[in-house]
């Protein structure tokens, strides 16, 4: 067992516990974007940043990937952490200002201005959809392609994938597009892209056994009737 | 991302495919995914991650213009622009005739000599925009041709037929600026003359007929018409070699397979 302190509160956890899990066990709120229970921690969004160590050697780490260490002193709300977190949110907001999830986070952390050029990206490369597809749906239909500024998420060769079951899990977890977000409330819809999608149960034979994340979906409503 | 419990030389596989085809064809990537049991997304992700892998067919000659920091301040972008103007292809693209692929790279590790351009593995240093045209022309002619004048290790030999001892030298037909070695040659029911460079170390030849690569030809003396192919085999490819007597003593043997560079020069028991 490992004993560490978070914001001065002592805590004993199992080896291998991440700082995020430890903090949540104590009820300390750490905002996350690319973290999801059931998926491997990835550390892409850096929003879960915390400060470890003491004064001259203190450093910022992403709590979702940092394992608890004996005697570690963690601060989740120091001035440095808050400053870093707000900067990250400002940058995320610049790259993807249309995202409801990012807007909400920015608003919650009192980010009121956005000094960088807006990019209107459709993806923040958080990897949630890639992990969802690989680890929960066991399909591995989408993945990262390229690197650097050409890095993108999609199927190989941009062809419709043979292993994709059109479950919609990738869209369900996506913080940027939220394609399915407000389909049944058109007046609140952000992009309206979902209206053009065909339902997987109509597209793929033998779909009844499969999990579907597309709800609410017109096809289900029709079936009920 | 979960680490792969069974990583297995994916990059080596892709390198082999790239070496064979010059690029990574889509069906080959799918075959790799199928044979190794890896998801196609992983294979595709690796193939698109590394700059040295290409998913598009590449040209015969690869021009890499360095745009690293040192080359950049010494005018690398101007060189790159000049190349794309000369080749009529933007950076990263292949010319329409599939002769050249132009790419920009971030550092070639010879910053003091910048701007650096590498064409088919040959380095050109301190390249100026004026010099680009010459580089392109030399690459088109084939950079693997031996630069006869600059290489001190190359020297001319005079040879004669191993059977009739008539000289095989042809003073009227110059190859590499020296009298050539003229023999008759036959392959696939094609007969003709071939003029070999008399410079030991140069592999330049001229011939009546285009000789396809890897063709094993029969060589004959133009005087006594004897079949010149001897009993020794090439140390490189095991093809029978053609012996010829060197004037002043000794034997030179050349491999009879087109494209093979297996040569043996034996002067007075000293093998070069």
Coordinates of C-alpha atoms in Angstrom, one line a residue:
Chain A
X1 CA 0.0 0.0 0.0
X2 CA 1.1 3.5 -0.8
X3 CA 0.6 6.5 1.4
X4 CA 0.5 9.9 -0.2
X5 CA -1.1 13.3 0.5
X6 CA -3.4 15.2 -1.7
X7 CA -4.0 18.9 -0.8
X8 CA -2.6 18.0 2.7
X9 CA -5.0 15.1 3.2
X10 CA -3.3 11.8 3.8
X11 CA -4.5 8.8 1.8
X12 CA -3.5 5.2 1.4
X13 CA -4.1 3.5 -1.9
X14 CA -3.2 0.3 -3.8
X15 CA -0.1 0.4 -5.9
X16 CA -0.9 1.3 -9.5
X17 CA -3.6 3.8 -8.5
X18 CA -3.4 7.0 -10.5
X19 CA -3.4 10.4 -8.9
X20 CA -6.8 11.1 -10.5
X21 CA -8.4 8.0 -9.0
X22 CA -6.9 8.8 -5.6
X23 CA -8.2 12.4 -5.7
X24 CA -11.6 11.3 -6.8
X25 CA -11.6 8.8 -3.9
X26 CA -11.2 11.8 -1.6
X27 CA -14.0 13.6 -3.5
X28 CA -11.6 16.2 -4.9
X29 CA -12.8 17.4 -8.3
X30 CA -10.2 17.3 -11.1
X31 CA -11.6 18.3 -14.5
X32 CA -10.9 15.8 -17.4
X33 CA -11.7 15.7 -21.1
X34 CA -9.9 12.7 -22.5
X35 CA -10.4 10.5 -19.5
X36 CA -13.3 8.0 -19.3
X37 CA -13.8 5.1 -16.9
X38 CA -13.3 1.8 -18.7
X39 CA -10.8 3.2 -21.1
X40 CA -7.0 3.2 -20.8
X41 CA -5.7 6.6 -19.5
X42 CA -4.1 8.5 -22.4
X43 CA -3.0 11.9 -21.1
X44 CA -3.9 13.8 -24.2
X45 CA -5.8 16.8 -23.0
X46 CA -3.6 17.7 -20.0
X47 CA -6.7 19.2 -18.3
X48 CA -6.3 16.9 -15.3
X49 CA -2.9 18.6 -14.5
X50 CA -1.8 18.6 -10.9
X51 CA 1.4 19.8 -9.1
X52 CA 3.6 17.3 -7.4
X53 CA 6.8 17.7 -5.2
X54 CA 7.8 20.6 -3.1
X55 CA 8.9 24.2 -3.9
X56 CA 12.0 24.3 -6.2
X57 CA 11.4 20.9 -7.8
X58 CA 7.6 21.0 -8.0
X59 CA 6.3 20.0 -11.4
X60 CA 3.1 19.7 -13.3
X61 CA 2.0 16.2 -14.3
X62 CA -1.2 14.8 -15.8
X63 CA -3.0 13.0 -12.9
X64 CA -4.8 10.5 -15.1
X65 CA -1.5 8.8 -16.1
X66 CA 0.7 9.5 -13.1
X67 CA 0.8 6.5 -10.6
X68 CA 0.7 7.2 -6.9
X69 CA 4.1 7.2 -5.2
X70 CA 5.0 6.7 -1.5
X71 CA 5.1 10.1 0.3
X72 CA 4.1 12.1 -2.8
X73 CA 2.6 15.5 -2.1
X74 CA 0.0 16.5 -4.6
X75 CA -1.7 19.8 -5.0
X76 CA -4.7 19.9 -7.2
X77 CA -5.7 23.5 -6.9
X78 CA -2.6 25.6 -6.5
X79 CA -2.2 28.9 -8.3
X80 CA 0.2 27.3 -10.8
X81 CA -2.2 24.4 -11.5
X82 CA -5.2 26.8 -12.0
X83 CA -3.1 29.0 -14.3
X84 CA -2.0 26.0 -16.4
X85 CA -5.5 24.6 -16.6
X86 CA -7.0 27.8 -17.8
X87 CA -4.3 28.2 -20.4
X88 CA -5.0 24.6 -21.6
X89 CA -8.7 25.4 -21.8
X90 CA -8.1 28.6 -23.7
X91 CA -6.0 26.7 -26.2
X92 CA -8.6 23.9 -26.5
X93 CA -11.3 26.6 -26.9
X94 CA -9.2 28.2 -29.7
X95 CA -8.9 24.9 -31.6
X96 CA -12.4 23.8 -31.2
X97 CA -14.7 26.7 -30.1
X98 CA -17.9 25.0 -31.3
X99 CA -17.6 22.1 -28.8
X100 CA -20.2 22.2 -26.1
X101 CA -18.0 20.1 -23.7
X102 CA -15.1 22.5 -24.0
X103 CA -17.4 25.6 -23.8
X104 CA -18.9 24.2 -20.5
X105 CA -15.4 23.4 -19.1
X106 CA -14.1 26.9 -20.0
X107 CA -17.1 28.5 -18.5
X108 CA -16.8 26.4 -15.3
X109 CA -13.1 27.5 -15.0
X110 CA -13.9 31.2 -15.6
X111 CA -12.1 31.4 -18.9
X112 CA -13.7 34.5 -20.3
X113 CA -11.4 35.4 -23.1
X114 CA -9.7 33.6 -25.9
X115 CA -6.5 35.2 -27.2
X116 CA -5.6 32.7 -29.9
X117 CA -6.8 32.5 -33.5
X118 CA -9.8 30.3 -33.7
X119 CA -9.2 27.2 -35.8
X120 CA -12.6 25.5 -35.7
X121 CA -11.0 22.0 -35.8
X122 CA -13.4 19.1 -35.8
X123 CA -11.1 17.0 -33.7
X124 CA -8.8 17.7 -30.6
X125 CA -7.1 14.3 -30.9
X126 CA -8.1 13.2 -27.4
X127 CA -8.2 9.6 -28.6
X128 CA -11.5 8.8 -26.8
X129 CA -13.1 7.4 -29.9
X130 CA -10.0 5.4 -30.9
X131 CA -9.9 3.8 -27.4
X132 CA -13.7 3.3 -27.3
X133 CA -13.5 1.5 -30.6
X134 CA -10.5 -0.7 -29.6
X135 CA -11.2 -1.4 -26.0
X136 CA -14.9 -1.4 -25.5
X137 CA -16.3 -2.3 -28.9
X138 CA -13.3 -4.5 -29.7
X139 CA -13.5 -3.4 -33.3
X140 CA -10.4 -1.3 -34.0
X141 CA -12.0 0.2 -37.0
X142 CA -10.6 3.7 -36.5
X143 CA -7.1 4.8 -35.4
X144 CA -4.7 7.6 -35.6
X145 CA -3.1 8.4 -38.9
X146 CA -0.1 10.6 -39.8
X147 CA 1.7 12.7 -37.2
X148 CA 2.3 16.2 -36.2
X149 CA -0.1 18.7 -37.7
X150 CA -1.3 16.1 -40.1
X151 CA -2.4 13.7 -37.4
X152 CA -6.0 12.7 -37.7
X153 CA -8.5 10.0 -36.6
X154 CA -10.2 7.8 -39.1
X155 CA -10.4 4.5 -40.9
X156 CA -7.4 3.2 -43.0
X157 CA -7.4 4.8 -46.5
X158 CA -10.6 6.7 -45.5
X159 CA -12.6 3.8 -46.8
X160 CA -15.7 2.5 -45.0
X161 CA -14.3 0.0 -42.6
X162 CA -15.1 -3.7 -42.8
X163 CA -14.9 -4.2 -39.0
X164 CA -17.0 -1.1 -38.1
X165 CA -20.4 -2.1 -36.9
X166 CA -21.7 1.5 -37.0
X167 CA -22.3 1.3 -33.2
X168 CA -21.9 5.0 -32.9
X169 CA -19.7 4.6 -29.8
X170 CA -17.1 6.9 -31.2
X171 CA -19.6 9.7 -31.7
X172 CA -21.1 9.0 -28.3
X173 CA -17.8 9.7 -26.5
X174 CA -16.5 12.5 -28.8
X175 CA -16.2 15.8 -26.9
X176 CA -15.7 17.8 -30.1
X177 CA -18.4 16.8 -32.6
X178 CA -21.2 15.5 -30.4
X179 CA -22.8 14.5 -33.6
X180 CA -25.6 12.7 -31.9
X181 CA -25.9 15.1 -29.0
X182 CA -29.2 16.9 -29.7
X183 CA -30.7 15.0 -32.6
X184 CA -34.1 14.8 -31.1
X185 CA -34.2 18.5 -30.1
X186 CA -33.4 20.2 -33.4
X187 CA -33.7 23.6 -31.9
X188 CA -30.7 22.8 -29.7
X189 CA -28.7 21.0 -32.3
X190 CA -25.1 22.2 -32.7
X191 CA -24.2 20.9 -36.1
X192 CA -27.1 18.9 -37.4
X193 CA -24.8 16.3 -38.9
X194 CA -26.7 13.4 -37.4
X195 CA -29.8 14.0 -39.4
X196 CA -28.0 12.7 -42.4
X197 CA -26.8 9.5 -40.9
X198 CA -28.6 6.2 -41.5
X199 CA -29.3 4.0 -38.5
X200 CA -26.9 1.0 -38.1
X201 CA -29.6 -1.5 -37.4
X202 CA -31.0 -0.8 -40.9
X203 CA -27.5 -0.9 -42.5
X204 CA -26.0 -4.0 -41.0
X205 CA -27.7 -7.4 -41.0
X206 CA -27.6 -9.3 -37.7
X207 CA -27.3 -6.1 -35.7
X208 CA -29.8 -7.1 -33.0
X209 CA -27.0 -8.8 -30.9
X210 CA -24.8 -5.7 -31.0
X211 CA -24.6 -2.8 -28.6
X212 CA -25.8 0.5 -30.1
X213 CA -24.9 4.0 -28.9
X214 CA -27.0 5.8 -31.5
X215 CA -30.0 6.4 -29.2
X216 CA -32.0 8.4 -29.4
X217 CA -32.6 7.2 -32.9
X218 CA -35.5 7.4 -35.3
X219 CA -35.2 3.7 -36.2
X220 CA -35.8 2.6 -32.5
X221 CA -38.8 4.8 -32.4
X222 CA -40.2 3.2 -35.5
X223 CA -39.5 -0.3 -34.1
X224 CA -41.3 0.5 -30.9
X225 CA -44.4 1.4 -32.9
Chain B
X1 CA -3.4 3.3 -25.4
X2 CA -2.9 -0.3 -24.4
X3 CA 0.6 -1.5 -25.2
X4 CA 0.7 -4.4 -27.6
X5 CA 1.6 -7.6 -25.8
X6 CA 2.9 -9.2 -29.0
X7 CA 4.9 -6.6 -31.0
X8 CA 6.4 -8.1 -34.0
X9 CA 8.7 -6.2 -36.4
X10 CA 5.9 -4.4 -38.2
X11 CA 8.4 -1.6 -39.3
X12 CA 10.8 -4.2 -40.8
X13 CA 8.0 -5.8 -42.7
X14 CA 6.9 -2.4 -44.1
X15 CA 10.5 -1.6 -45.0
X16 CA 10.8 -4.8 -47.0
X17 CA 7.6 -4.0 -48.8
X18 CA 8.8 -0.5 -49.5
X19 CA 12.2 -1.8 -50.8
X20 CA 10.4 -4.1 -53.1
X21 CA 7.7 -1.8 -54.6
X22 CA 9.2 1.6 -53.9
X23 CA 6.1 2.5 -51.9
X24 CA 3.4 0.7 -49.7
X25 CA 0.6 -0.5 -51.9
X26 CA -2.8 -0.6 -50.2
X27 CA -3.4 -4.3 -50.8
X28 CA 0.1 -5.1 -49.3
X29 CA -0.8 -3.2 -46.1
X30 CA -4.0 -5.2 -45.9
X31 CA -2.1 -8.4 -46.5
X32 CA 0.3 -7.5 -43.7
X33 CA -2.6 -6.8 -41.3
X34 CA -4.1 -10.2 -42.3
X35 CA -0.9 -12.2 -42.0
X36 CA 0.3 -10.7 -38.7
X37 CA -3.2 -10.6 -37.1
X38 CA -2.8 -6.9 -36.4
X39 CA -5.7 -4.5 -36.9
X40 CA -5.4 -2.6 -40.2
X41 CA -5.6 0.7 -38.3
X42 CA -2.3 -0.1 -36.5
X43 CA -0.5 -1.0 -39.7
X44 CA -1.9 2.1 -41.5
X45 CA -1.1 4.3 -38.5
X46 CA 2.6 3.1 -38.5
X47 CA 2.8 3.5 -42.3
X48 CA 1.5 7.0 -42.2
X49 CA 3.5 8.0 -39.1
X50 CA 7.0 7.6 -40.6
X51 CA 8.1 10.0 -43.3
X52 CA 10.2 7.3 -45.0
X53 CA 7.2 5.3 -45.8
X54 CA 5.2 6.4 -48.8
X55 CA 1.7 5.3 -49.7
X56 CA 1.9 6.8 -53.2
X57 CA 4.2 5.4 -56.0
X58 CA 7.5 7.2 -56.1
X59 CA 9.6 8.3 -59.0
X60 CA 12.8 6.6 -60.2
X61 CA 14.9 9.3 -58.6
X62 CA 14.3 10.7 -55.2
X63 CA 15.4 14.3 -54.5
X64 CA 15.5 15.3 -50.9
X65 CA 16.0 19.0 -50.3
X66 CA 17.0 19.9 -46.7
X67 CA 14.9 22.5 -45.0
X68 CA 16.6 22.1 -41.5
X69 CA 17.4 25.3 -39.6
X70 CA 20.9 25.7 -41.0
X71 CA 19.9 24.9 -44.6
X72 CA 16.8 27.1 -44.2
X73 CA 18.8 30.2 -43.4
X74 CA 21.2 29.4 -46.2
X75 CA 18.5 29.4 -48.7
X76 CA 17.0 25.9 -48.6
X77 CA 13.5 27.1 -49.4
X78 CA 14.8 28.8 -52.6
X79 CA 16.5 25.6 -53.6
X80 CA 13.2 23.7 -53.0
X81 CA 11.3 26.2 -55.0
X82 CA 13.8 25.9 -57.9
X83 CA 13.6 22.1 -57.8
X84 CA 9.8 22.2 -57.9
X85 CA 10.0 24.6 -60.8
X86 CA 12.6 22.5 -62.7
X87 CA 10.7 19.3 -62.1
X88 CA 7.3 20.8 -62.4
X89 CA 6.1 19.1 -59.3
X90 CA 5.4 20.5 -55.8
X91 CA 7.3 19.2 -52.8
X92 CA 6.1 15.8 -51.7
X93 CA 4.9 15.0 -55.2
X94 CA 6.1 12.9 -58.1
X95 CA 6.5 14.2 -61.6
X96 CA 3.9 13.1 -64.2
X97 CA 6.5 10.9 -66.0
X98 CA 7.3 9.1 -62.7
X99 CA 11.0 10.1 -63.1
X100 CA 11.4 12.3 -60.0
X101 CA 10.0 12.5 -56.5
X102 CA 10.7 15.8 -54.8
X103 CA 10.5 15.9 -51.0
X104 CA 11.7 18.2 -48.3
X105 CA 13.4 16.8 -45.2
X106 CA 14.1 18.4 -41.9
X107 CA 17.8 17.7 -41.5
X108 CA 20.4 15.5 -43.2
X109 CA 23.0 16.0 -40.6
X110 CA 25.5 18.0 -42.7
X111 CA 24.5 21.4 -41.6
X112 CA 27.9 23.0 -42.2
X113 CA 27.6 22.2 -45.9
X114 CA 24.1 23.6 -46.4
X115 CA 22.0 23.9 -48.4
X116 CA 22.1 20.2 -48.8
X117 CA 20.3 18.2 -51.5
X118 CA 20.4 14.4 -51.7
X119 CA 19.5 12.8 -55.0
X120 CA 19.5 9.0 -55.1
X121 CA 21.8 8.8 -52.1
X122 CA 24.3 11.2 -53.6
X123 CA 25.0 14.3 -51.5
X124 CA 25.2 17.8 -53.1
X125 CA 26.5 20.5 -50.8
X126 CA 26.3 24.3 -51.0
X127 CA 23.7 24.0 -53.6
X128 CA 22.8 27.3 -55.4
X129 CA 19.6 27.9 -57.3
X130 CA 21.7 28.0 -60.5
X131 CA 23.1 24.5 -59.8
X132 CA 19.7 22.9 -59.5
X133 CA 19.3 22.3 -63.2
X134 CA 22.6 20.6 -63.5
X135 CA 21.8 18.3 -60.6
X136 CA 18.5 17.4 -62.2
X137 CA 20.2 16.7 -65.5
X138 CA 22.9 14.5 -63.9
X139 CA 20.3 12.6 -62.0
X140 CA 18.3 12.0 -65.2
X141 CA 21.5 10.7 -66.9
X142 CA 22.1 8.4 -63.9
X143 CA 24.2 9.3 -60.9
X144 CA 25.5 5.8 -60.6
X145 CA 27.6 6.2 -63.7
X146 CA 31.2 6.3 -62.5
X147 CA 32.8 9.7 -62.6
X148 CA 35.9 8.6 -64.5
X149 CA 37.9 11.8 -64.3
X150 CA 37.6 12.3 -60.6
X151 CA 38.4 8.8 -59.4
X152 CA 42.1 8.1 -59.2
X153 CA 41.6 4.4 -58.5
X154 CA 40.3 3.8 -62.0
X155 CA 42.9 2.9 -64.7
X156 CA 42.7 1.6 -68.2
X157 CA 43.6 -2.0 -69.2
X158 CA 44.3 -3.4 -72.6
X159 CA 43.1 -6.9 -73.2
X160 CA 43.2 -9.6 -75.8
X161 CA 41.3 -12.7 -76.6
X162 CA 42.1 -15.6 -74.3
X163 CA 42.0 -18.0 -77.3
X164 CA 43.7 -16.3 -80.3
X165 CA 45.4 -13.5 -78.4
X166 CA 44.2 -10.9 -80.9
X167 CA 43.8 -7.5 -79.2
X168 CA 40.2 -6.7 -78.4
X169 CA 40.8 -3.0 -78.2
X170 CA 38.8 -0.7 -80.5
X171 CA 40.6 2.6 -80.8
X172 CA 37.8 4.1 -83.0
X173 CA 35.0 3.6 -80.5
X174 CA 35.7 5.5 -77.3
X175 CA 33.9 4.7 -74.0
X176 CA 34.7 6.9 -71.1
X177 CA 37.2 8.7 -73.4
X178 CA 39.4 5.7 -73.8
X179 CA 39.6 3.0 -76.4
X180 CA 36.9 0.4 -75.7
X181 CA 36.9 -3.4 -75.6
X182 CA 34.9 -4.8 -78.5
X183 CA 33.5 -8.3 -78.3
X184 CA 30.5 -9.9 -80.0
X185 CA 27.6 -10.9 -77.9
X186 CA 24.6 -13.1 -78.1
X187 CA 21.6 -13.5 -75.9
X188 CA 18.0 -14.6 -76.6
X189 CA 18.8 -15.0 -80.3
X190 CA 20.0 -11.4 -80.5
X191 CA 23.5 -10.9 -81.9
X192 CA 25.6 -7.7 -81.9
X193 CA 28.6 -5.9 -80.7
X194 CA 29.2 -4.6 -77.3
X195 CA 31.8 -2.0 -76.3
X196 CA 33.0 -2.3 -72.8
X197 CA 34.8 0.5 -71.0
X198 CA 38.5 -0.4 -70.7
X199 CA 38.7 1.4 -67.4
X200 CA 38.9 -1.1 -64.6
X201 CA 36.2 0.0 -62.1
X202 CA 34.0 1.6 -64.7
X203 CA 31.0 -0.4 -65.7
X204 CA 29.9 1.7 -68.6
X205 CA 29.0 -0.2 -71.8
X206 CA 27.6 0.6 -75.2
X207 CA 25.9 -1.9 -77.4
X208 CA 24.0 -2.3 -80.6
X209 CA 21.1 -3.7 -78.7
X210 CA 19.5 -2.7 -75.4
X211 CA 20.5 -5.5 -73.0
X212 CA 17.9 -6.1 -70.3
X213 CA 19.1 -6.2 -66.7
X214 CA 20.0 -9.6 -65.4
X215 CA 20.5 -11.1 -68.9
X216 CA 23.3 -13.6 -69.0
X217 CA 24.9 -13.1 -72.4
X218 CA 27.4 -15.2 -74.3
X219 CA 30.6 -13.4 -75.4
X220 CA 32.6 -14.2 -78.5
X221 CA 35.9 -13.0 -79.8
X222 CA 35.3 -10.8 -82.9
X223 CA 38.5 -12.3 -84.5
X224 CA 38.5 -16.1 -83.9
X225 CA 34.7 -16.3 -83.0
X226 CA 35.6 -18.5 -80.0
X227 CA 33.2 -18.6 -77.1
X228 CA 34.8 -16.6 -74.4
X229 CA 32.8 -17.7 -71.4
X230 CA 35.2 -19.4 -69.1
X231 CA 35.0 -21.9 -66.3
X232 CA 35.2 -19.6 -63.3
X233 CA 32.0 -18.3 -61.6
X234 CA 31.3 -14.8 -60.5
X235 CA 32.1 -14.3 -56.8
X236 CA 29.0 -12.1 -56.5
X237 CA 26.3 -14.0 -58.4
X238 CA 27.8 -17.4 -59.4
X239 CA 27.3 -16.6 -63.1
X240 CA 30.1 -17.9 -65.4
X241 CA 32.7 -15.2 -66.0
X242 CA 34.5 -14.1 -69.2
X243 CA 38.3 -14.2 -69.0
X244 CA 40.5 -11.9 -71.1
X245 CA 44.2 -11.6 -71.2
X246 CA 45.6 -8.3 -70.0
X247 CA 48.5 -6.9 -71.9
X248 CA 51.6 -6.9 -69.8
X249 CA 50.5 -10.1 -68.1
X250 CA 47.5 -11.2 -66.1
X251 CA 43.9 -12.0 -66.6
X252 CA 40.8 -9.9 -66.1
X253 CA 37.4 -11.7 -65.7
X254 CA 34.1 -10.0 -66.0
X255 CA 30.7 -11.4 -65.0
X256 CA 28.5 -12.2 -68.0
X257 CA 25.3 -11.1 -66.3
X258 CA 24.1 -7.6 -67.2
X259 CA 24.1 -5.3 -64.2
X260 CA 26.4 -7.5 -62.1
X261 CA 29.5 -5.7 -61.0
X262 CA 31.6 -8.9 -60.3
X263 CA 35.0 -8.3 -61.8
X264 CA 38.3 -9.9 -61.0
X265 CA 41.6 -8.6 -62.1
X266 CA 44.6 -10.9 -61.7
X267 CA 47.9 -9.4 -62.6
X268 CA 50.9 -11.6 -61.9
X269 CA 49.2 -13.5 -59.1
X270 CA 48.1 -10.3 -57.4
X271 CA 44.3 -10.1 -57.3
X272 CA 42.7 -6.7 -57.4

